[in-house]
Amino acid sequence: MTQLVLDPCCGGRMMWFNRDDQRALFGDIRSEKHTLCDGRAFNITPDLNMDFRAMPFSDESFRLVCFDPPHLRHAGRESWLRAKYGILSDDWQDDLRRGFAECFRVLKPEGVLIFKWNEIQIPTRQILELTPHKPLFGHPSGKRADTHWITFMKGQS
């Protein structure tokens, strides 16, 4: 089956209803196994180890990309937050700028990008400044409305 959806930062696939959905290609720079503080296993097992800043796909390969990059600048080296969500590098602005560019590059014309961001450490407005693409709509969620789901649509080529 040809995958129509790309998740280039899949982590533990926490947002997926079906973590083995065959329509999606799950990528991540990490392949790791963790035991969380409550004893549960938390595994990052991508279909493909890849870097969202330089994806190994042809232009216009996917109809949908869900981009949920690390959102933390600071987290303890052994913390469950770091294990679950990863951590941004010191060059996080350039990393995310390149990530957005890559997501739009691999999207087909009129393809959809779903972007998820938690602004607990970096405000969403700062992140949206890293791409020239303008979102269609979005919604804050969570107990403190810190997580934002934002939808973009690529233009026609």
PDB file of C-alpha atoms in Angstrom:
ATOM      1  CA  MET A   1       0.000   0.000   0.000  1.00  0.00           C
ATOM      2  CA  THR A   2       1.237   3.479  -0.833  1.00  0.00           C
ATOM      3  CA  GLN A   3       1.298   5.726   2.183  1.00  0.00           C
ATOM      4  CA  LEU A   4      -0.717   8.905   1.718  1.00  0.00           C
ATOM      5  CA  VAL A   5       0.142  10.390   5.117  1.00  0.00           C
ATOM      6  CA  LEU A   6       3.522  11.283   6.576  1.00  0.00           C
ATOM      7  CA  ASP A   7       4.232  11.760  10.271  1.00  0.00           C
ATOM      8  CA  PRO A   8       7.911  12.853  10.257  1.00  0.00           C
ATOM      9  CA  CYS A   9       8.178  13.222  14.065  1.00  0.00           C
ATOM     10  CA  CYS A  10       6.018  10.309  15.173  1.00  0.00           C
ATOM     11  CA  GLY A  11       7.564   9.791  18.605  1.00  0.00           C
ATOM     12  CA  GLY A  12       5.371   7.274  20.422  1.00  0.00           C
ATOM     13  CA  ARG A  13       2.473   7.912  17.996  1.00  0.00           C
ATOM     14  CA  MET A  14       0.460   9.286  20.910  1.00  0.00           C
ATOM     15  CA  MET A  15      -2.014  11.280  18.819  1.00  0.00           C
ATOM     16  CA  TRP A  16      -2.926   8.369  16.558  1.00  0.00           C
ATOM     17  CA  PHE A  17      -6.127   6.382  17.067  1.00  0.00           C
ATOM     18  CA  ASN A  18      -4.459   3.462  15.261  1.00  0.00           C
ATOM     19  CA  ARG A  19      -0.720   3.524  15.926  1.00  0.00           C
ATOM     20  CA  ASP A  20      -0.198   1.034  13.099  1.00  0.00           C
ATOM     21  CA  ASP A  21      -2.366   2.781  10.491  1.00  0.00           C
ATOM     22  CA  GLN A  22      -1.142   1.475   7.133  1.00  0.00           C
ATOM     23  CA  ARG A  23      -2.054   4.734   5.364  1.00  0.00           C
ATOM     24  CA  ALA A  24       0.737   6.503   7.232  1.00  0.00           C
ATOM     25  CA  LEU A  25       4.503   6.410   7.112  1.00  0.00           C
ATOM     26  CA  PHE A  26       5.887   7.012  10.593  1.00  0.00           C
ATOM     27  CA  GLY A  27       9.288   8.660  10.740  1.00  0.00           C
ATOM     28  CA  ASP A  28      11.456   9.934  13.561  1.00  0.00           C
ATOM     29  CA  ILE A  29      15.096  10.740  14.187  1.00  0.00           C
ATOM     30  CA  ARG A  30      14.907   8.601  17.340  1.00  0.00           C
ATOM     31  CA  SER A  31      14.450   4.864  17.895  1.00  0.00           C
ATOM     32  CA  GLU A  32      14.231   4.357  21.645  1.00  0.00           C
ATOM     33  CA  LYS A  33      12.632   2.278  24.361  1.00  0.00           C
ATOM     34  CA  HIS A  34      11.807   3.773  27.745  1.00  0.00           C
ATOM     35  CA  THR A  35      10.165   2.764  30.986  1.00  0.00           C
ATOM     36  CA  LEU A  36       8.144   5.666  32.326  1.00  0.00           C
ATOM     37  CA  CYS A  37       8.039   6.580  36.014  1.00  0.00           C
ATOM     38  CA  ASP A  38       4.793   4.625  36.455  1.00  0.00           C
ATOM     39  CA  GLY A  39       6.350   1.486  34.943  1.00  0.00           C
ATOM     40  CA  ARG A  40       4.669   1.685  31.528  1.00  0.00           C
ATOM     41  CA  ALA A  41       6.727   1.051  28.424  1.00  0.00           C
ATOM     42  CA  PHE A  42       7.068   3.956  26.009  1.00  0.00           C
ATOM     43  CA  ASN A  43       8.637   3.102  22.678  1.00  0.00           C
ATOM     44  CA  ILE A  44       9.609   5.192  19.693  1.00  0.00           C
ATOM     45  CA  THR A  45       9.646   2.805  16.753  1.00  0.00           C
ATOM     46  CA  PRO A  46       9.454   4.666  13.448  1.00  0.00           C
ATOM     47  CA  ASP A  47       9.004   2.899  10.121  1.00  0.00           C
ATOM     48  CA  LEU A  48      11.928   5.006   8.932  1.00  0.00           C
ATOM     49  CA  ASN A  49      14.638   6.810  10.876  1.00  0.00           C
ATOM     50  CA  MET A  50      14.721  10.262   9.352  1.00  0.00           C
ATOM     51  CA  ASP A  51      15.387  13.912  10.078  1.00  0.00           C
ATOM     52  CA  PHE A  52      12.405  16.220   9.521  1.00  0.00           C
ATOM     53  CA  ARG A  53      14.819  18.938   8.365  1.00  0.00           C
ATOM     54  CA  ALA A  54      15.991  16.879   5.362  1.00  0.00           C
ATOM     55  CA  MET A  55      13.418  14.257   4.412  1.00  0.00           C
ATOM     56  CA  PRO A  56      14.320  11.472   1.967  1.00  0.00           C
ATOM     57  CA  PHE A  57      11.226  11.860  -0.234  1.00  0.00           C
ATOM     58  CA  SER A  58      10.537  13.313  -3.643  1.00  0.00           C
ATOM     59  CA  ASP A  59       8.674  16.590  -3.947  1.00  0.00           C
ATOM     60  CA  GLU A  60       4.883  16.295  -3.722  1.00  0.00           C
ATOM     61  CA  SER A  61       4.866  12.741  -2.312  1.00  0.00           C
ATOM     62  CA  PHE A  62       2.098  12.963   0.336  1.00  0.00           C
ATOM     63  CA  ARG A  63      -1.505  14.181   0.549  1.00  0.00           C
ATOM     64  CA  LEU A  64      -1.292  14.867   4.285  1.00  0.00           C
ATOM     65  CA  VAL A  65       1.582  15.619   6.637  1.00  0.00           C
ATOM     66  CA  CYS A  66       1.120  15.806  10.397  1.00  0.00           C
ATOM     67  CA  PHE A  67       4.005  17.777  11.885  1.00  0.00           C
ATOM     68  CA  ASP A  68       4.367  17.443  15.653  1.00  0.00           C
ATOM     69  CA  PRO A  69       7.997  18.412  16.315  1.00  0.00           C
ATOM     70  CA  PRO A  70       9.609  18.593  19.741  1.00  0.00           C
ATOM     71  CA  HIS A  71       8.382  21.665  21.571  1.00  0.00           C
ATOM     72  CA  LEU A  72      10.641  21.686  24.628  1.00  0.00           C
ATOM     73  CA  ARG A  73      13.783  23.811  24.972  1.00  0.00           C
ATOM     74  CA  HIS A  74      14.445  22.628  28.506  1.00  0.00           C
ATOM     75  CA  ALA A  75      13.774  19.244  30.124  1.00  0.00           C
ATOM     76  CA  GLY A  76      15.739  17.051  32.495  1.00  0.00           C
ATOM     77  CA  ARG A  77      18.163  14.672  30.795  1.00  0.00           C
ATOM     78  CA  GLU A  78      16.321  11.614  32.171  1.00  0.00           C
ATOM     79  CA  SER A  79      12.847  13.165  32.407  1.00  0.00           C
ATOM     80  CA  TRP A  80       9.727  11.477  31.026  1.00  0.00           C
ATOM     81  CA  LEU A  81       8.898  14.734  29.196  1.00  0.00           C
ATOM     82  CA  ARG A  82      12.159  14.537  27.254  1.00  0.00           C
ATOM     83  CA  ALA A  83      11.613  10.833  26.551  1.00  0.00           C
ATOM     84  CA  LYS A  84       8.063  11.382  25.265  1.00  0.00           C
ATOM     85  CA  TYR A  85       8.459  14.635  23.363  1.00  0.00           C
ATOM     86  CA  GLY A  86      12.130  15.027  22.536  1.00  0.00           C
ATOM     87  CA  ILE A  87      13.955  18.320  22.858  1.00  0.00           C
ATOM     88  CA  LEU A  88      14.775  21.179  20.533  1.00  0.00           C
ATOM     89  CA  SER A  89      18.375  22.015  19.685  1.00  0.00           C
ATOM     90  CA  ASP A  90      20.011  25.378  20.292  1.00  0.00           C
ATOM     91  CA  ASP A  91      19.258  26.154  16.625  1.00  0.00           C
ATOM     92  CA  TRP A  92      15.539  25.410  17.112  1.00  0.00           C
ATOM     93  CA  GLN A  93      14.327  28.327  14.983  1.00  0.00           C
ATOM     94  CA  ASP A  94      16.349  27.215  11.968  1.00  0.00           C
ATOM     95  CA  ASP A  95      15.400  23.571  12.634  1.00  0.00           C
ATOM     96  CA  LEU A  96      11.680  24.366  12.654  1.00  0.00           C
ATOM     97  CA  ARG A  97      11.979  26.722   9.661  1.00  0.00           C
ATOM     98  CA  ARG A  98      13.633  23.891   7.703  1.00  0.00           C
ATOM     99  CA  GLY A  99      11.053  21.419   9.015  1.00  0.00           C
ATOM    100  CA  PHE A 100       8.147  23.518   7.776  1.00  0.00           C
ATOM    101  CA  ALA A 101       9.864  23.945   4.393  1.00  0.00           C
ATOM    102  CA  GLU A 102      10.365  20.182   4.098  1.00  0.00           C
ATOM    103  CA  CYS A 103       6.773  19.413   5.088  1.00  0.00           C
ATOM    104  CA  PHE A 104       5.470  21.739   2.376  1.00  0.00           C
ATOM    105  CA  ARG A 105       7.980  20.392  -0.150  1.00  0.00           C
ATOM    106  CA  VAL A 106       6.766  16.802   0.233  1.00  0.00           C
ATOM    107  CA  LEU A 107       3.072  17.807   0.194  1.00  0.00           C
ATOM    108  CA  LYS A 108       1.152  17.413  -3.034  1.00  0.00           C
ATOM    109  CA  PRO A 109      -0.527  20.549  -4.426  1.00  0.00           C
ATOM    110  CA  GLU A 110      -3.570  21.324  -2.286  1.00  0.00           C
ATOM    111  CA  GLY A 111      -2.246  18.875   0.316  1.00  0.00           C
ATOM    112  CA  VAL A 112      -2.926  19.449   4.001  1.00  0.00           C
ATOM    113  CA  LEU A 113      -0.455  20.009   6.820  1.00  0.00           C
ATOM    114  CA  ILE A 114      -1.697  19.466  10.357  1.00  0.00           C
ATOM    115  CA  PHE A 115       0.669  21.158  12.783  1.00  0.00           C
ATOM    116  CA  LYS A 116       0.614  20.492  16.522  1.00  0.00           C
ATOM    117  CA  TRP A 117       2.446  22.745  18.956  1.00  0.00           C
ATOM    118  CA  ASN A 118       2.541  23.028  22.722  1.00  0.00           C
ATOM    119  CA  GLU A 119       3.464  26.562  23.739  1.00  0.00           C
ATOM    120  CA  ILE A 120       4.431  25.852  27.336  1.00  0.00           C
ATOM    121  CA  GLN A 121       7.975  27.134  26.598  1.00  0.00           C
ATOM    122  CA  ILE A 122       7.719  28.920  23.208  1.00  0.00           C
ATOM    123  CA  PRO A 123       4.585  30.838  22.131  1.00  0.00           C
ATOM    124  CA  THR A 124       2.774  29.576  19.031  1.00  0.00           C
ATOM    125  CA  ARG A 125       2.963  33.003  17.364  1.00  0.00           C
ATOM    126  CA  GLN A 126       6.785  32.754  17.373  1.00  0.00           C
ATOM    127  CA  ILE A 127       6.597  29.383  15.650  1.00  0.00           C
ATOM    128  CA  LEU A 128       4.150  30.549  12.980  1.00  0.00           C
ATOM    129  CA  GLU A 129       6.630  33.314  12.096  1.00  0.00           C
ATOM    130  CA  LEU A 130       9.043  30.580  10.928  1.00  0.00           C
ATOM    131  CA  THR A 131       7.005  29.730   7.824  1.00  0.00           C
ATOM    132  CA  PRO A 132       5.688  31.978   5.052  1.00  0.00           C
ATOM    133  CA  HIS A 133       2.599  29.764   4.759  1.00  0.00           C
ATOM    134  CA  LYS A 134      -0.540  31.061   6.428  1.00  0.00           C
ATOM    135  CA  PRO A 135      -2.772  28.704   8.412  1.00  0.00           C
ATOM    136  CA  LEU A 136      -6.401  28.114   7.498  1.00  0.00           C
ATOM    137  CA  PHE A 137      -7.666  27.503  11.016  1.00  0.00           C
ATOM    138  CA  GLY A 138      -6.646  26.098  14.358  1.00  0.00           C
ATOM    139  CA  HIS A 139      -7.747  25.374  17.861  1.00  0.00           C
ATOM    140  CA  PRO A 140      -6.098  25.497  21.297  1.00  0.00           C
ATOM    141  CA  SER A 141      -6.740  22.505  23.521  1.00  0.00           C
ATOM    142  CA  GLY A 142      -5.663  20.972  26.798  1.00  0.00           C
ATOM    143  CA  LYS A 143      -6.275  21.954  30.412  1.00  0.00           C
ATOM    144  CA  ARG A 144      -4.538  25.317  29.968  1.00  0.00           C
ATOM    145  CA  ALA A 145      -5.136  25.588  26.193  1.00  0.00           C
ATOM    146  CA  ASP A 146      -1.360  25.267  25.667  1.00  0.00           C
ATOM    147  CA  THR A 147      -1.581  22.791  22.787  1.00  0.00           C
ATOM    148  CA  HIS A 148      -2.509  24.234  19.410  1.00  0.00           C
ATOM    149  CA  TRP A 149      -3.736  22.254  16.410  1.00  0.00           C
ATOM    150  CA  ILE A 150      -3.234  24.282  13.244  1.00  0.00           C
ATOM    151  CA  THR A 151      -4.245  23.397   9.683  1.00  0.00           C
ATOM    152  CA  PHE A 152      -2.489  24.589   6.538  1.00  0.00           C
ATOM    153  CA  MET A 153      -3.232  23.835   2.879  1.00  0.00           C
ATOM    154  CA  LYS A 154      -0.537  23.955   0.221  1.00  0.00           C
ATOM    155  CA  GLY A 155      -1.353  26.006  -2.855  1.00  0.00           C
ATOM    156  CA  GLN A 156      -1.557  24.659  -6.372  1.00  0.00           C
ATOM    157  CA  SER A 157       1.748  24.260  -8.165  1.00  0.00           C
TER     158      SER A 157
END
